Short mmCIF file of C-alpha atoms in Angstrom, two decimals:
data_model
loop_
_atom_site.label_atom_id
_atom_site.label_comp_id
_atom_site.label_asym_id
_atom_site.label_seq_id
_atom_site.Cartn_x
_atom_site.Cartn_y
_atom_site.Cartn_z
CA UNK A 1 -257.34 48.79 68.05
CA UNK A 2 -259.54 45.77 68.62
CA UNK A 3 -257.44 42.76 67.61
CA UNK A 4 -259.85 39.99 68.62
CA UNK A 5 -263.65 40.36 69.13
CA UNK A 6 -265.60 39.05 72.11
CA UNK A 7 -265.68 35.29 72.71
CA UNK A 8 -269.02 34.47 74.41
CA UNK A 9 -268.54 30.71 74.09
CA UNK A 10 -265.49 30.39 76.37
CA UNK A 11 -265.30 29.73 80.08
CA UNK A 12 -263.95 32.80 81.85
CA UNK A 13 -263.69 36.31 80.46
CA UNK A 14 -265.38 36.84 77.10
CA UNK A 15 -264.05 40.37 76.67
CA UNK A 16 -262.55 41.47 73.38
CA UNK A 17 -258.75 41.74 73.14
CA UNK A 18 -257.41 45.22 72.53
CA UNK A 19 -253.98 45.78 70.96
CA UNK A 20 -251.84 48.75 72.00
CA UNK A 21 -248.20 49.77 71.97
CA UNK A 22 -246.10 50.95 74.90
CA UNK A 23 -242.84 52.77 75.53
CA UNK A 24 -242.13 50.65 78.58
CA UNK A 25 -238.95 48.58 78.37
CA UNK A 26 -240.07 44.95 78.19
CA UNK A 27 -237.88 41.92 77.57
CA UNK A 28 -238.36 38.24 76.87
CA UNK A 29 -234.71 37.55 77.70
CA UNK A 30 -234.77 38.00 81.47
CA UNK A 31 -233.08 34.63 81.86
CA UNK A 32 -229.89 36.13 80.40
CA UNK A 33 -229.30 37.92 83.72
CA UNK A 34 -227.23 35.02 85.20
CA UNK A 35 -224.97 35.12 82.15
CA UNK A 36 -224.37 38.83 82.64
CA UNK A 37 -223.61 38.17 86.32
CA UNK A 38 -221.16 35.37 85.45
CA UNK A 39 -219.48 37.52 82.78
CA UNK A 40 -218.86 40.24 85.35
CA UNK A 41 -217.91 37.83 88.15
CA UNK A 42 -215.14 36.29 86.04
CA UNK A 43 -214.12 39.70 84.61
CA UNK A 44 -214.34 38.24 81.12
CA UNK A 45 -214.68 41.65 79.50
CA UNK A 46 -211.38 42.91 80.93
CA UNK A 47 -209.66 39.64 80.04
CA UNK A 48 -210.83 39.66 76.42
CA UNK A 49 -209.90 43.31 75.89
CA UNK A 50 -206.41 42.48 77.13
CA UNK A 51 -205.80 39.39 75.00
CA UNK A 52 -207.40 40.97 71.91
CA UNK A 53 -206.03 44.47 72.46
CA UNK A 54 -204.24 44.36 69.10
CA UNK A 55 -207.59 44.46 67.25
CA UNK A 56 -208.73 47.82 65.91
CA UNK A 57 -212.27 49.07 65.51
CA UNK A 58 -215.00 51.32 66.80
CA UNK A 59 -216.20 48.75 69.36
CA UNK A 60 -214.06 46.98 71.91
CA UNK A 61 -213.54 43.25 71.26
CA UNK A 62 -215.19 42.25 74.57
CA UNK A 63 -218.36 44.17 73.70
CA UNK A 64 -218.72 42.48 70.32
CA UNK A 65 -218.04 39.04 71.79
CA UNK A 66 -220.49 39.56 74.66
CA UNK A 67 -223.21 40.63 72.25
CA UNK A 68 -222.61 37.68 69.92
CA UNK A 69 -222.71 35.21 72.82
CA UNK A 70 -225.90 36.79 74.16
CA UNK A 71 -227.47 36.49 70.72
CA UNK A 72 -226.58 32.79 70.46
CA UNK A 73 -227.99 32.10 73.92
CA UNK A 74 -231.11 34.11 73.15
CA UNK A 75 -231.77 32.11 69.98
CA UNK A 76 -230.23 34.07 67.12
CA UNK A 77 -228.11 32.27 64.55
CA UNK A 78 -226.96 34.84 61.99
CA UNK A 79 -225.34 38.25 62.05
CA UNK A 80 -228.57 39.80 60.77
CA UNK A 81 -230.17 38.73 64.07
CA UNK A 82 -228.00 41.08 66.15
CA UNK A 83 -230.61 43.90 65.99
CA UNK A 84 -232.94 41.62 68.00
CA UNK A 85 -230.85 42.51 71.04
CA UNK A 86 -231.82 46.15 70.59
CA UNK A 87 -235.57 45.69 70.24
CA UNK A 88 -236.11 42.88 72.76
CA UNK A 89 -234.69 44.71 75.78
CA UNK A 90 -231.47 42.71 75.91
CA UNK A 91 -229.38 45.83 75.31
CA UNK A 92 -230.81 47.51 78.40
CA UNK A 93 -230.48 44.30 80.42
CA UNK A 94 -226.73 44.15 79.75
CA UNK A 95 -226.22 47.91 79.94
CA UNK A 96 -224.87 48.34 76.42
CA UNK A 97 -225.05 51.78 74.88
CA UNK A 98 -225.46 50.38 71.39
CA UNK A 99 -225.66 47.01 69.63
CA UNK A 100 -222.99 46.43 67.00
CA UNK A 101 -224.20 46.40 63.39
CA UNK A 102 -224.01 43.07 61.50
CA UNK A 103 -221.53 44.51 58.96
CA UNK A 104 -219.27 45.78 61.75
CA UNK A 105 -219.31 42.39 63.45
CA UNK A 106 -218.47 40.74 60.12
CA UNK A 107 -215.40 42.95 59.83
CA UNK A 108 -214.44 42.05 63.39
CA UNK A 109 -214.62 38.33 62.57
CA UNK A 110 -212.46 38.68 59.47
CA UNK A 111 -209.93 40.88 61.24
CA UNK A 112 -209.64 38.55 64.23
CA UNK A 113 -209.36 35.35 62.22
CA UNK A 114 -207.06 32.57 63.34
CA UNK A 115 -205.12 34.71 65.82
CA UNK A 116 -208.23 35.68 67.77
CA UNK A 117 -209.54 32.10 67.61
CA UNK A 118 -206.35 30.80 69.23
CA UNK A 119 -206.67 33.39 71.99
CA UNK A 120 -210.28 32.38 72.63
CA UNK A 121 -209.27 28.72 72.80
CA UNK A 122 -207.06 29.60 75.78
CA UNK A 123 -209.88 31.65 77.29
CA UNK A 124 -212.17 28.61 76.94
CA UNK A 125 -209.74 26.46 78.93
CA UNK A 126 -209.58 29.19 81.57
CA UNK A 127 -213.38 29.08 81.77
CA UNK A 128 -213.25 25.29 82.26
CA UNK A 129 -210.81 25.74 85.16
CA UNK A 130 -212.98 28.51 86.63
CA UNK A 131 -215.97 26.14 86.63
CA UNK A 132 -213.93 23.52 88.47
CA UNK A 133 -212.86 26.14 91.01
CA UNK A 134 -216.51 27.08 91.50
CA UNK A 135 -217.31 23.42 92.18
CA UNK A 136 -214.50 23.33 94.74
CA UNK A 137 -212.36 20.60 93.18
CA UNK A 138 -210.53 19.46 90.08
CA UNK A 139 -211.82 16.07 88.84
CA UNK A 140 -209.34 13.29 89.58
CA UNK A 141 -210.22 11.40 86.41
CA UNK A 142 -211.85 12.46 83.14
CA UNK A 143 -212.82 10.98 79.81
CA UNK A 144 -211.49 13.12 76.96
CA UNK A 145 -213.73 12.65 73.90
CA UNK A 146 -213.04 13.77 70.35
CA UNK A 147 -215.49 13.87 67.47
CA UNK A 148 -216.07 15.77 64.27
CA UNK A 149 -219.15 17.06 62.51
CA UNK A 150 -220.01 17.98 58.95
CA UNK A 151 -221.49 21.43 58.26
CA UNK A 152 -223.16 21.60 54.86
CA UNK A 153 -222.53 24.74 52.80
CA UNK A 154 -224.28 26.06 49.69
CA UNK A 155 -222.48 29.35 49.05
CA UNK A 156 -219.36 29.80 46.94
CA UNK A 157 -217.69 32.41 49.19
CA UNK A 158 -217.26 30.38 52.36
CA UNK A 159 -213.57 29.64 52.83
CA UNK A 160 -212.71 26.02 53.47
CA UNK A 161 -216.02 24.72 52.15
CA UNK A 162 -214.69 21.85 50.05
CA UNK A 163 -216.18 18.64 48.72
CA UNK A 164 -215.31 15.79 51.06
CA UNK A 165 -217.05 13.40 53.44
CA UNK A 166 -220.69 14.44 53.46
CA UNK A 167 -223.15 11.73 54.55
CA UNK A 168 -226.27 13.84 53.97
CA UNK A 169 -225.69 15.40 50.55
CA UNK A 170 -222.84 13.82 48.65
CA UNK A 171 -220.95 16.13 46.35
CA UNK A 172 -221.90 19.31 48.23
CA UNK A 173 -219.12 21.42 49.78
CA UNK A 174 -218.90 21.39 53.55
CA UNK A 175 -216.82 22.28 56.58
CA UNK A 176 -215.47 19.54 58.87
CA UNK A 177 -214.76 21.02 62.34
CA UNK A 178 -213.13 18.95 65.06
CA UNK A 179 -214.37 19.20 68.69
CA UNK A 180 -213.24 17.95 72.09
CA UNK A 181 -215.33 17.51 75.25
CA UNK A 182 -214.92 16.00 78.70
CA UNK A 183 -217.41 13.66 80.34
CA UNK A 184 -217.93 16.48 82.86
CA UNK A 185 -219.72 18.35 80.06
CA UNK A 186 -216.93 20.88 79.52
CA UNK A 187 -215.96 21.89 76.00
CA UNK A 188 -212.19 21.76 75.46
CA UNK A 189 -212.10 23.55 72.14
CA UNK A 190 -212.66 23.51 68.40
CA UNK A 191 -210.30 22.99 65.48
CA UNK A 192 -211.52 24.33 62.16
CA UNK A 193 -210.92 22.24 59.03
CA UNK A 194 -212.04 22.25 55.39
CA UNK A 195 -214.58 19.71 54.20
CA UNK A 196 -212.11 17.29 52.66
CA UNK A 197 -210.00 16.97 55.83
CA UNK A 198 -209.57 13.47 57.23
CA UNK A 199 -211.39 12.80 60.50
CA UNK A 200 -208.12 12.32 62.41
CA UNK A 201 -206.28 15.25 60.82
CA UNK A 202 -204.61 17.37 63.49
CA UNK A 203 -205.56 15.02 66.34
CA UNK A 204 -202.04 14.00 67.37
CA UNK A 205 -200.89 17.55 68.13
CA UNK A 206 -204.18 18.57 69.74
CA UNK A 207 -204.50 15.56 72.06
CA UNK A 208 -200.93 16.13 73.27
CA UNK A 209 -201.76 19.77 74.01
CA UNK A 210 -204.96 18.96 75.92
CA UNK A 211 -203.43 16.09 77.90
CA UNK A 212 -200.59 18.39 78.99
CA UNK A 213 -203.10 21.04 80.09
CA UNK A 214 -205.19 18.53 82.07
CA UNK A 215 -202.13 17.24 83.89
CA UNK A 216 -201.04 20.75 84.81
CA UNK A 217 -204.50 21.28 86.37
CA UNK A 218 -204.03 18.20 88.54
CA UNK A 219 -206.11 15.56 86.74
CA UNK A 220 -204.69 12.16 87.74
CA UNK A 221 -206.21 9.78 85.23
CA UNK A 222 -207.13 10.59 81.63
CA UNK A 223 -209.12 8.21 79.42
CA UNK A 224 -209.23 9.14 75.73
CA UNK A 225 -212.25 7.94 73.77
CA UNK A 226 -212.16 7.86 69.94
CA UNK A 227 -214.50 6.41 67.33
CA UNK A 228 -213.38 4.41 64.31
CA UNK A 229 -212.83 7.55 62.20
CA UNK A 230 -209.65 8.10 64.24
CA UNK A 231 -208.36 4.56 63.72
CA UNK A 232 -204.75 5.07 62.62
CA UNK A 233 -201.53 3.43 63.77
CA UNK A 234 -200.00 6.91 64.22
CA UNK A 235 -202.83 7.85 66.60
CA UNK A 236 -202.32 4.65 68.62
CA UNK A 237 -198.60 5.33 68.93
CA UNK A 238 -199.24 8.91 70.03
CA UNK A 239 -201.66 7.79 72.76
CA UNK A 240 -199.17 5.18 73.98
CA UNK A 241 -196.39 7.77 74.13
CA UNK A 242 -198.59 10.14 76.17
CA UNK A 243 -199.16 7.48 78.82
CA UNK A 244 -202.95 7.87 78.85
CA UNK A 245 -205.60 5.16 78.89
CA UNK A 246 -207.73 4.93 75.78
CA UNK A 247 -210.62 3.09 74.15
CA UNK A 248 -210.55 3.29 70.36
CA UNK A 249 -213.06 1.60 68.11
CA UNK A 250 -211.37 -0.34 65.34
CA UNK A 251 -212.47 -0.50 61.73
CA UNK A 252 -213.57 -4.04 60.88
CA UNK A 253 -211.25 -4.74 57.95
CA UNK A 254 -210.73 -8.33 56.82
CA UNK A 255 -206.96 -8.16 57.28
CA UNK A 256 -207.32 -7.48 61.01
CA UNK A 257 -209.74 -10.31 61.80
CA UNK A 258 -206.92 -12.86 62.10
CA UNK A 259 -205.50 -11.04 65.13
CA UNK A 260 -208.63 -11.75 67.14
CA UNK A 261 -208.78 -14.69 69.46
CA UNK A 262 -211.51 -17.38 69.43
CA UNK A 263 -215.00 -16.26 70.39
CA UNK A 264 -216.59 -17.68 73.54
CA UNK A 265 -220.01 -17.10 75.16
CA UNK A 266 -220.10 -14.34 77.73
CA UNK A 267 -220.87 -15.39 81.29
CA UNK A 268 -222.65 -12.09 81.87
CA UNK A 269 -225.02 -12.20 78.88
CA UNK A 270 -225.66 -15.44 76.91
CA UNK A 271 -226.58 -13.46 73.80
CA UNK A 272 -223.06 -12.07 73.55
CA UNK A 273 -219.81 -13.63 72.42
CA UNK A 274 -216.45 -12.11 73.23
CA UNK A 275 -212.88 -12.53 72.08
CA UNK A 276 -209.50 -11.12 73.01
CA UNK A 277 -206.45 -10.56 70.85
CA UNK A 278 -203.44 -8.31 70.50
CA UNK A 279 -202.06 -5.99 67.84
CA UNK A 280 -199.58 -3.07 67.92
CA UNK A 281 -198.76 -4.02 71.49
CA UNK A 282 -202.30 -3.29 72.77
CA UNK A 283 -205.37 -5.37 73.51
CA UNK A 284 -208.00 -6.05 70.87
CA UNK A 285 -211.36 -6.75 72.53
CA UNK A 286 -214.35 -7.79 70.44
CA UNK A 287 -218.04 -8.18 71.31
CA UNK A 288 -220.74 -9.52 69.02
CA UNK A 289 -224.39 -10.41 69.57
CA UNK A 290 -225.63 -13.83 68.54
CA UNK A 291 -228.99 -15.56 68.26
CA UNK A 292 -230.24 -19.11 67.65
CA UNK A 293 -231.45 -19.78 64.13
CA UNK A 294 -235.28 -19.69 63.94
CA UNK A 295 -237.36 -22.83 63.58
CA UNK A 296 -237.46 -24.23 60.09
CA UNK A 297 -233.91 -23.16 59.33
CA UNK A 298 -230.84 -25.38 59.22
CA UNK A 299 -229.45 -26.21 62.64
CA UNK A 300 -226.37 -23.97 62.45
CA UNK A 301 -226.17 -23.26 66.17
CA UNK A 302 -225.77 -19.61 67.13
CA UNK A 303 -225.27 -17.14 64.30
CA UNK A 304 -224.20 -13.50 64.37
CA UNK A 305 -227.16 -11.20 63.70
CA UNK A 306 -225.51 -7.81 64.25
CA UNK A 307 -222.18 -6.28 63.32
CA UNK A 308 -219.45 -6.88 65.82
CA UNK A 309 -217.67 -4.08 67.66
CA UNK A 310 -213.95 -4.17 68.35
CA UNK A 311 -212.33 -1.87 70.89
CA UNK A 312 -208.58 -1.28 71.12
CA UNK A 313 -207.36 -0.42 74.60
CA UNK A 314 -204.26 -0.38 76.75
CA UNK A 315 -206.19 -1.01 79.99
CA UNK A 316 -204.85 -4.33 81.23
CA UNK A 317 -207.56 -5.37 83.69
CA UNK A 318 -210.65 -4.63 81.62
CA UNK A 319 -212.85 -7.32 80.02
CA UNK A 320 -214.37 -6.99 76.52
CA UNK A 321 -217.92 -6.13 77.65
CA UNK A 322 -216.73 -3.48 80.11
CA UNK A 323 -214.52 -1.93 77.41
CA UNK A 324 -217.45 -1.95 75.00
CA UNK A 325 -219.70 -0.22 77.54
CA UNK A 326 -217.00 2.28 78.41
CA UNK A 327 -216.70 3.21 74.75
CA UNK A 328 -220.49 3.57 74.44
CA UNK A 329 -220.59 5.91 77.44
CA UNK A 330 -218.44 8.30 75.44
CA UNK A 331 -221.22 8.63 72.87
CA UNK A 332 -222.45 11.57 74.94
CA UNK A 333 -220.05 13.67 72.86
CA UNK A 334 -222.68 13.54 70.11
CA UNK A 335 -225.23 15.12 72.45
CA UNK A 336 -222.75 17.90 73.25
CA UNK A 337 -222.24 18.60 69.56
CA UNK A 338 -226.03 18.64 69.16
CA UNK A 339 -226.16 21.32 71.86
CA UNK A 340 -223.67 23.36 69.85
CA UNK A 341 -226.14 23.12 66.97
CA UNK A 342 -228.95 24.27 69.25
CA UNK A 343 -226.86 27.36 69.97
CA UNK A 344 -226.76 28.08 66.25
CA UNK A 345 -223.04 27.32 65.94
CA UNK A 346 -222.16 26.70 62.31
CA UNK A 347 -225.33 28.28 60.94
CA UNK A 348 -223.40 31.25 59.55
CA UNK A 349 -220.04 31.50 57.80
CA UNK A 350 -217.80 34.12 56.20
CA UNK A 351 -215.42 34.11 53.25
CA UNK A 352 -212.38 33.75 55.49
CA UNK A 353 -210.98 30.50 56.90
CA UNK A 354 -209.70 32.08 60.11
CA UNK A 355 -212.97 33.97 60.52
CA UNK A 356 -214.91 30.71 60.38
CA UNK A 357 -212.63 29.26 63.05
CA UNK A 358 -213.32 32.34 65.18
CA UNK A 359 -217.09 31.92 64.81
CA UNK A 360 -216.85 28.34 66.08
CA UNK A 361 -214.55 29.38 68.93
CA UNK A 362 -217.16 31.96 69.95
CA UNK A 363 -219.81 29.23 69.82
CA UNK A 364 -217.70 27.01 72.08
CA UNK A 365 -217.39 29.92 74.51
CA UNK A 366 -221.19 30.36 74.50
CA UNK A 367 -221.64 26.63 75.16
CA UNK A 368 -219.21 26.71 78.10
CA UNK A 369 -220.93 29.78 79.56
CA UNK A 370 -224.31 28.05 79.56
CA UNK A 371 -222.76 24.86 80.96
CA UNK A 372 -221.17 26.92 83.72
CA UNK A 373 -224.52 28.48 84.61
CA UNK A 374 -226.55 25.26 84.52
CA UNK A 375 -224.00 23.26 86.54
CA UNK A 376 -222.89 25.87 89.09
CA UNK A 377 -225.87 28.22 89.44
CA UNK A 378 -229.09 26.39 88.58
CA UNK A 379 -230.85 23.74 90.64
CA UNK A 380 -230.02 20.09 90.12
CA UNK A 381 -233.26 19.61 88.22
CA UNK A 382 -231.89 21.90 85.49
CA UNK A 383 -228.36 20.49 85.33
CA UNK A 384 -229.12 17.94 82.63
CA UNK A 385 -231.36 20.14 80.50
CA UNK A 386 -230.13 20.95 77.04
CA UNK A 387 -229.83 24.39 75.51
CA UNK A 388 -233.21 24.34 73.76
CA UNK A 389 -234.99 23.48 77.03
CA UNK A 390 -233.13 26.11 79.05
CA UNK A 391 -233.89 28.70 76.40
CA UNK A 392 -237.60 27.92 76.39
CA UNK A 393 -238.11 27.65 80.14
CA UNK A 394 -235.51 30.04 81.53
CA UNK A 395 -233.62 32.30 79.12
CA UNK A 396 -236.77 33.55 77.36
CA UNK A 397 -238.52 34.39 80.62
CA UNK A 398 -240.57 37.63 80.38
CA UNK A 399 -239.56 40.64 82.43
CA UNK A 400 -239.94 44.39 82.77
CA UNK A 401 -236.99 46.78 83.02
CA UNK A 402 -237.60 49.82 85.22
CA UNK A 403 -235.11 52.63 85.69
CA UNK A 404 -235.49 54.61 88.91
CA UNK A 405 -233.02 56.74 90.87
CA UNK A 406 -230.29 55.89 88.37
CA UNK A 407 -230.77 52.19 89.03
CA UNK A 408 -232.09 49.56 86.68
CA UNK A 409 -234.51 47.01 88.10
CA UNK A 410 -235.58 43.78 86.45
CA UNK A 411 -239.14 42.87 87.46
CA UNK A 412 -240.27 39.27 87.05
CA UNK A 413 -243.68 37.68 87.47
CA UNK A 414 -244.18 36.75 91.11
CA UNK A 415 -245.58 33.26 90.54
CA UNK A 416 -243.59 32.28 87.45
CA UNK A 417 -241.53 29.10 88.15
CA UNK A 418 -238.52 30.72 86.44
CA UNK A 419 -238.51 33.65 88.87
CA UNK A 420 -237.32 31.73 91.92
CA UNK A 421 -234.88 29.75 89.78
CA UNK A 422 -233.30 32.96 88.46
CA UNK A 423 -233.14 34.52 91.93
CA UNK A 424 -231.27 31.53 93.36
CA UNK A 425 -228.96 31.42 90.32
CA UNK A 426 -227.93 35.05 90.78
CA UNK A 427 -227.27 34.46 94.48
CA UNK A 428 -225.05 31.45 93.73
CA UNK A 429 -223.07 33.32 91.08
CA UNK A 430 -222.44 36.16 93.53
CA UNK A 431 -221.02 33.62 96.01
CA UNK A 432 -218.87 31.67 93.52
CA UNK A 433 -215.34 30.84 94.57
CA UNK A 434 -214.18 31.07 90.96
CA UNK A 435 -211.41 33.61 90.44
CA UNK A 436 -211.29 36.09 87.54
CA UNK A 437 -209.60 34.80 84.39
CA UNK A 438 -205.94 35.77 84.26
CA UNK A 439 -204.42 37.23 81.13
#
């Protein structure tokens, strides 16, 4: 059929545009090929079938997980989007015989629940170690960053959706998941919590678990970064007992102001004033910005024009400004959580608390897979690109799948910038020193 008539007023070809259908296998997800290669290189399918072998169903656990991760990377967000993998050529690209139905995947999520989520949390840590092995070294020092996010819910059958802290729509039920990242970009896991959970709930046990794991891997120095939502004496005592360095932003309550020392101008920046104090056996470092009163006002000297920031730390040799900057560097955790949102994590939920935890654990696994690919397989120009950029420029690259002599070939456009990038990525994954994940 003729979809668009002739265009005589354009430069170039003025021919009409004809619309036809074809039985050829085309795909706009050719950029998923490196993820398939990494999945096979690490033997993730075998590993997941082993650790989730207790689950029953028509489809193996590894198949359902691989398809869900591929859907998140491709751009889907809900279970109803799984059929996209069938019609967009992704099924043929990965070699699946069939794509799991949304209802079947929903049953898998409810059946797996908390037990499967815990198993995937260990798999995630194994993937972090595999990425370090691929890079050839374990980092000697890391910043371990914790943060939480609020996921708004409207339904009445989403377990754990309770009314609690909700800065966007007060009074609406929400979920309040807890996430941990390293400054290397690696995701260390997710803890699922209902909406009314306190920001620091469950932190003490989790930070002890992650610090122990990092030390077993050979990390020498661990710096824990926490925002003021985690400001609790119990948290401070836990960090001191673990023997880690930390920077924790303090809540500016009136009762704590008397523990600060006198403010003095900073030698580094005349606009800043700093003070040092001590509380709970740790240093209390404060920074505030000041300005001279404008002309026409009373001569009050320098006055504070912005809220002050106070950082609690056990690092003996650090000055207030350096501690303040170190804390601000950890704000990258918010960008990592934003990337989780770009992967569609949290966009769907089920009426089962453990099932919701499993969905977020799967999202963390998808994040770590894409971080593995962009840091170990792609060029340096793509290392810092976020999920939405990688999806637009690389993952959604067009391709043609051709089967000949019992072999499947993926044909890419010869002059497309993504073609050479994908070719080099596949070569690097084939040469990775990373070992398969152990059960």
